[in-house]
Amino acid sequence: MTTGVPGLTELWSRFENWLAEHAPGDYGSLRQGCPGGDIKRLEDGLGFSLHEDVRTTLELHNGVTIRRASTEPGAFLLGYSLLDVDGILEAHRDLVSMVEDAREEGEEDLVVGCIADTQWVPLAQNISGDLLFVDHRHHHSGEIGEMSFGDSEYRMLWPRMDLMLVDLCDSVETGAPVTSVPRVPALYEGRMLEWHIRPPQQVS
């Protein structure tokens, strides 16, 4: 843990407190924490142990209420909605299927570690099916990646979840852009958080 960076539970609390005050719809979409038995079921389904950041997050909140439309709250993570245990398992099965299909078709080099990997654990999903995930590969353990369908390769956004939350908290509290994406926060109808693509800087 980098000196000066608060713990993950404290950072989630900071972010949730901001949502409760400014985006009550998003705050209300958060579900209760996940019982230990469900976390064990998730690890059994994945076939490996969860990174502590994922475990901590699930213990705090087992995802959010499923969104049926873009005007419904719950997509406060850069437009992505936290997944519950069943959602993680379903999204991970899709990644595994992509890897298996690529291997059968001899396209492993174009897919594995680029747009899908069996060691990626989905954290959140947007309404189009794109994913934020926590990398569980040995040399990338704990990294936050973004996988968008149509892109030829994923993007590593943060080296750790605590740094992601520091950036998100700083952004919503000050209105500054999240520079790793880059997107800027905006409130919709005073009830939910949206993230708008930051326009390119004008060169004077």
Tab-separated table of C-alpha atoms in Angstrom:
chain	number	residue	atom	x	y	z
A	1	MET	CA	0.000	0.000	0.000
A	2	THR	CA	1.385	3.384	-0.972
A	3	THR	CA	2.025	5.683	2.009
A	4	GLY	CA	-0.676	8.318	2.336
A	5	VAL	CA	-3.388	6.401	0.440
A	6	PRO	CA	-6.363	5.477	2.694
A	7	GLY	CA	-7.635	1.920	2.903
A	8	LEU	CA	-10.178	0.616	0.405
A	9	THR	CA	-13.062	0.506	2.897
A	10	GLU	CA	-12.435	4.132	3.866
A	11	LEU	CA	-12.296	5.179	0.212
A	12	TRP	CA	-15.539	3.394	-0.647
A	13	SER	CA	-17.149	5.142	2.340
A	14	ARG	CA	-15.906	8.517	1.114
A	15	PHE	CA	-17.332	7.881	-2.350
A	16	GLU	CA	-20.636	6.569	-0.987
A	17	ASN	CA	-21.018	9.592	1.290
A	18	TRP	CA	-20.688	11.863	-1.724
A	19	LEU	CA	-23.290	9.822	-3.603
A	20	ALA	CA	-25.681	9.952	-0.636
A	21	GLU	CA	-25.507	13.739	-0.574
A	22	HIS	CA	-25.368	14.559	-4.279
A	23	ALA	CA	-26.642	11.521	-6.217
A	24	PRO	CA	-29.238	9.814	-4.009
A	25	GLY	CA	-30.500	7.607	-6.833
A	26	ASP	CA	-27.071	6.080	-7.249
A	27	TYR	CA	-26.642	5.700	-3.517
A	28	GLY	CA	-29.999	3.949	-3.287
A	29	SER	CA	-28.978	1.490	-6.001
A	30	LEU	CA	-26.206	-0.007	-3.840
A	31	ARG	CA	-27.023	-3.466	-2.519
A	32	GLN	CA	-26.069	-4.937	0.832
A	33	GLY	CA	-22.754	-6.716	1.272
A	34	CYS	CA	-22.179	-10.242	0.070
A	35	PRO	CA	-22.152	-13.130	2.589
A	36	GLY	CA	-19.034	-15.262	2.793
A	37	GLY	CA	-20.788	-18.264	1.294
A	38	ASP	CA	-21.488	-16.396	-1.922
A	39	ILE	CA	-17.862	-15.256	-2.148
A	40	LYS	CA	-16.795	-18.897	-1.803
A	41	ARG	CA	-19.266	-19.795	-4.567
A	42	LEU	CA	-17.745	-17.090	-6.749
A	43	GLU	CA	-14.209	-18.365	-6.186
A	44	ASP	CA	-15.334	-21.920	-6.935
A	45	GLY	CA	-16.907	-20.726	-10.175
A	46	LEU	CA	-13.847	-18.741	-11.203
A	47	GLY	CA	-11.440	-21.522	-10.288
A	48	PHE	CA	-9.057	-19.265	-8.348
A	49	SER	CA	-8.935	-16.998	-5.290
A	50	LEU	CA	-10.221	-13.449	-5.464
A	51	HIS	CA	-7.943	-10.462	-5.186
A	52	GLU	CA	-8.483	-8.827	-1.805
A	53	ASP	CA	-9.793	-5.644	-3.454
A	54	VAL	CA	-12.649	-7.564	-5.100
A	55	ARG	CA	-13.407	-9.431	-1.890
A	56	THR	CA	-13.517	-6.186	0.111
A	57	THR	CA	-15.774	-4.520	-2.438
A	58	LEU	CA	-18.226	-7.435	-2.458
A	59	GLU	CA	-18.278	-7.542	1.339
A	60	LEU	CA	-19.357	-3.894	1.278
A	61	HIS	CA	-21.811	-4.121	-1.633
A	62	ASN	CA	-22.933	-7.083	-3.694
A	63	GLY	CA	-23.327	-4.946	-6.801
A	64	VAL	CA	-26.151	-2.548	-7.550
A	65	THR	CA	-29.775	-2.832	-8.628
A	66	ILE	CA	-29.825	-3.888	-12.285
A	67	ARG	CA	-30.386	-0.996	-14.688
A	68	ARG	CA	-32.922	-1.428	-17.482
A	69	ALA	CA	-32.302	1.932	-19.157
A	70	SER	CA	-29.625	4.605	-19.328
A	71	THR	CA	-31.841	7.004	-17.341
A	72	GLU	CA	-31.843	4.658	-14.322
A	73	PRO	CA	-29.214	5.139	-11.590
A	74	GLY	CA	-26.392	2.802	-10.676
A	75	ALA	CA	-23.719	3.493	-13.309
A	76	PHE	CA	-21.591	5.740	-11.122
A	77	LEU	CA	-18.261	4.053	-11.957
A	78	LEU	CA	-17.468	5.956	-15.173
A	79	GLY	CA	-20.774	4.805	-16.635
A	80	TYR	CA	-20.373	1.231	-15.396
A	81	SER	CA	-22.546	-0.564	-12.812
A	82	LEU	CA	-21.016	-2.714	-10.072
A	83	LEU	CA	-21.754	-6.406	-10.658
A	84	ASP	CA	-23.040	-8.810	-8.042
A	85	VAL	CA	-21.670	-12.340	-7.642
A	86	ASP	CA	-23.989	-13.825	-10.266
A	87	GLY	CA	-23.212	-10.992	-12.683
A	88	ILE	CA	-19.478	-11.503	-12.215
A	89	LEU	CA	-19.809	-15.221	-12.888
A	90	GLU	CA	-21.899	-14.642	-16.011
A	91	ALA	CA	-19.546	-12.009	-17.424
A	92	HIS	CA	-16.516	-14.181	-16.620
A	93	ARG	CA	-18.100	-17.135	-18.439
A	94	ASP	CA	-18.422	-14.900	-21.496
A	95	LEU	CA	-14.698	-14.066	-21.301
A	96	VAL	CA	-13.832	-17.755	-20.952
A	97	SER	CA	-15.964	-18.563	-24.010
A	98	MET	CA	-14.169	-15.875	-26.020
A	99	VAL	CA	-10.809	-17.373	-25.051
A	100	GLU	CA	-11.912	-20.925	-25.876
A	101	ASP	CA	-13.327	-19.870	-29.242
A	102	ALA	CA	-10.127	-17.994	-30.092
A	103	ARG	CA	-8.001	-21.033	-29.288
A	104	GLU	CA	-10.173	-23.273	-31.428
A	105	GLU	CA	-9.905	-20.836	-34.336
A	106	GLY	CA	-6.172	-20.277	-33.957
A	107	GLU	CA	-6.619	-16.615	-33.006
A	108	GLU	CA	-5.309	-16.844	-29.450
A	109	ASP	CA	-2.695	-14.123	-30.009
A	110	LEU	CA	-5.403	-11.656	-31.054
A	111	VAL	CA	-7.691	-12.351	-28.104
A	112	VAL	CA	-6.002	-13.691	-24.974
A	113	GLY	CA	-4.685	-10.855	-22.841
A	114	CYS	CA	-5.931	-8.366	-25.437
A	115	ILE	CA	-9.729	-8.399	-25.412
A	116	ALA	CA	-10.426	-11.342	-23.087
A	117	ASP	CA	-8.656	-13.463	-20.503
A	118	THR	CA	-9.706	-16.177	-18.087
A	119	GLN	CA	-7.830	-14.320	-15.321
A	120	TRP	CA	-9.868	-11.134	-15.681
A	121	VAL	CA	-12.579	-10.802	-13.019
A	122	PRO	CA	-15.355	-8.439	-14.148
A	123	LEU	CA	-16.040	-5.692	-11.610
A	124	ALA	CA	-18.617	-3.550	-13.419
A	125	GLN	CA	-20.460	-3.526	-16.725
A	126	ASN	CA	-22.096	-0.808	-18.796
A	127	ILE	CA	-25.379	-1.022	-20.630
A	128	SER	CA	-23.549	-1.993	-23.853
A	129	GLY	CA	-21.778	-4.926	-22.203
A	130	ASP	CA	-18.309	-3.364	-21.932
A	131	LEU	CA	-16.429	-4.207	-18.739
A	132	LEU	CA	-14.264	-2.818	-16.007
A	133	PHE	CA	-12.306	-5.729	-14.572
A	134	VAL	CA	-9.706	-6.560	-11.951
A	135	ASP	CA	-6.751	-8.352	-13.489
A	136	HIS	CA	-5.734	-11.536	-11.665
A	137	ARG	CA	-2.779	-12.440	-13.878
A	138	HIS	CA	0.347	-12.758	-11.754
A	139	HIS	CA	2.293	-9.834	-13.206
A	140	HIS	CA	-0.818	-7.610	-13.441
A	141	SER	CA	-2.518	-8.538	-10.176
A	142	GLY	CA	-4.962	-5.887	-8.960
A	143	GLU	CA	-4.836	-3.673	-12.052
A	144	ILE	CA	-8.118	-2.104	-13.181
A	145	GLY	CA	-8.690	-2.626	-16.888
A	146	GLU	CA	-11.383	-1.529	-19.337
A	147	MET	CA	-12.519	-3.878	-22.102
A	148	SER	CA	-14.687	-2.348	-24.819
A	149	PHE	CA	-16.149	-4.460	-27.596
A	150	GLY	CA	-14.827	-3.223	-30.925
A	151	ASP	CA	-11.436	-2.248	-29.506
A	152	SER	CA	-8.482	-4.435	-30.405
A	153	GLU	CA	-6.947	-4.258	-26.943
A	154	TYR	CA	-7.996	-3.484	-23.391
A	155	ARG	CA	-6.808	-0.397	-21.512
A	156	MET	CA	-5.174	-0.485	-18.097
A	157	LEU	CA	-6.698	2.458	-16.239
A	158	TRP	CA	-5.259	2.142	-12.720
A	159	PRO	CA	-2.625	-0.096	-11.119
A	160	ARG	CA	-4.856	-0.624	-8.049
A	161	MET	CA	-8.451	-0.109	-6.974
A	162	ASP	CA	-7.560	2.278	-4.160
A	163	LEU	CA	-5.954	4.629	-6.674
A	164	MET	CA	-9.078	4.404	-8.837
A	165	LEU	CA	-11.234	5.459	-5.895
A	166	VAL	CA	-8.895	8.298	-4.952
A	167	ASP	CA	-9.207	9.638	-8.505
A	168	LEU	CA	-12.996	9.227	-8.574
A	169	CYS	CA	-13.458	10.866	-5.172
A	170	ASP	CA	-11.205	13.782	-6.079
A	171	SER	CA	-13.045	14.191	-9.367
A	172	VAL	CA	-16.600	14.277	-7.986
A	173	GLU	CA	-15.577	16.507	-5.087
A	174	THR	CA	-13.782	19.096	-7.237
A	175	GLY	CA	-15.310	18.658	-10.700
A	176	ALA	CA	-11.881	17.937	-12.165
A	177	PRO	CA	-11.587	15.322	-14.924
A	178	VAL	CA	-10.433	11.782	-14.271
A	179	THR	CA	-7.286	12.074	-16.306
A	180	SER	CA	-6.701	8.373	-16.970
A	181	VAL	CA	-9.882	8.112	-19.046
A	182	PRO	CA	-10.480	11.169	-19.418
A	183	ARG	CA	-14.045	11.950	-18.296
A	184	VAL	CA	-15.668	14.621	-16.186
A	185	PRO	CA	-18.468	14.138	-13.646
A	186	ALA	CA	-21.932	15.644	-14.086
A	187	LEU	CA	-25.194	15.237	-12.180
A	188	TYR	CA	-28.358	14.164	-13.988
A	189	GLU	CA	-31.604	15.489	-12.500
A	190	GLY	CA	-29.899	15.793	-9.124
A	191	ARG	CA	-30.195	12.058	-8.545
A	192	MET	CA	-27.470	10.222	-10.482
A	193	LEU	CA	-23.890	10.663	-11.566
A	194	GLU	CA	-22.907	10.714	-15.220
A	195	TRP	CA	-19.460	10.842	-16.787
A	196	HIS	CA	-18.999	12.941	-19.910
A	197	ILE	CA	-16.092	12.557	-22.280
A	198	ARG	CA	-13.717	15.445	-21.770
A	199	PRO	CA	-13.347	17.521	-24.943
A	200	PRO	CA	-9.809	17.836	-26.318
A	201	GLN	CA	-7.819	20.794	-25.072
A	202	GLN	CA	-7.738	23.741	-27.406
A	203	VAL	CA	-4.273	24.701	-28.532
A	204	SER	CA	-3.753	28.452	-28.321
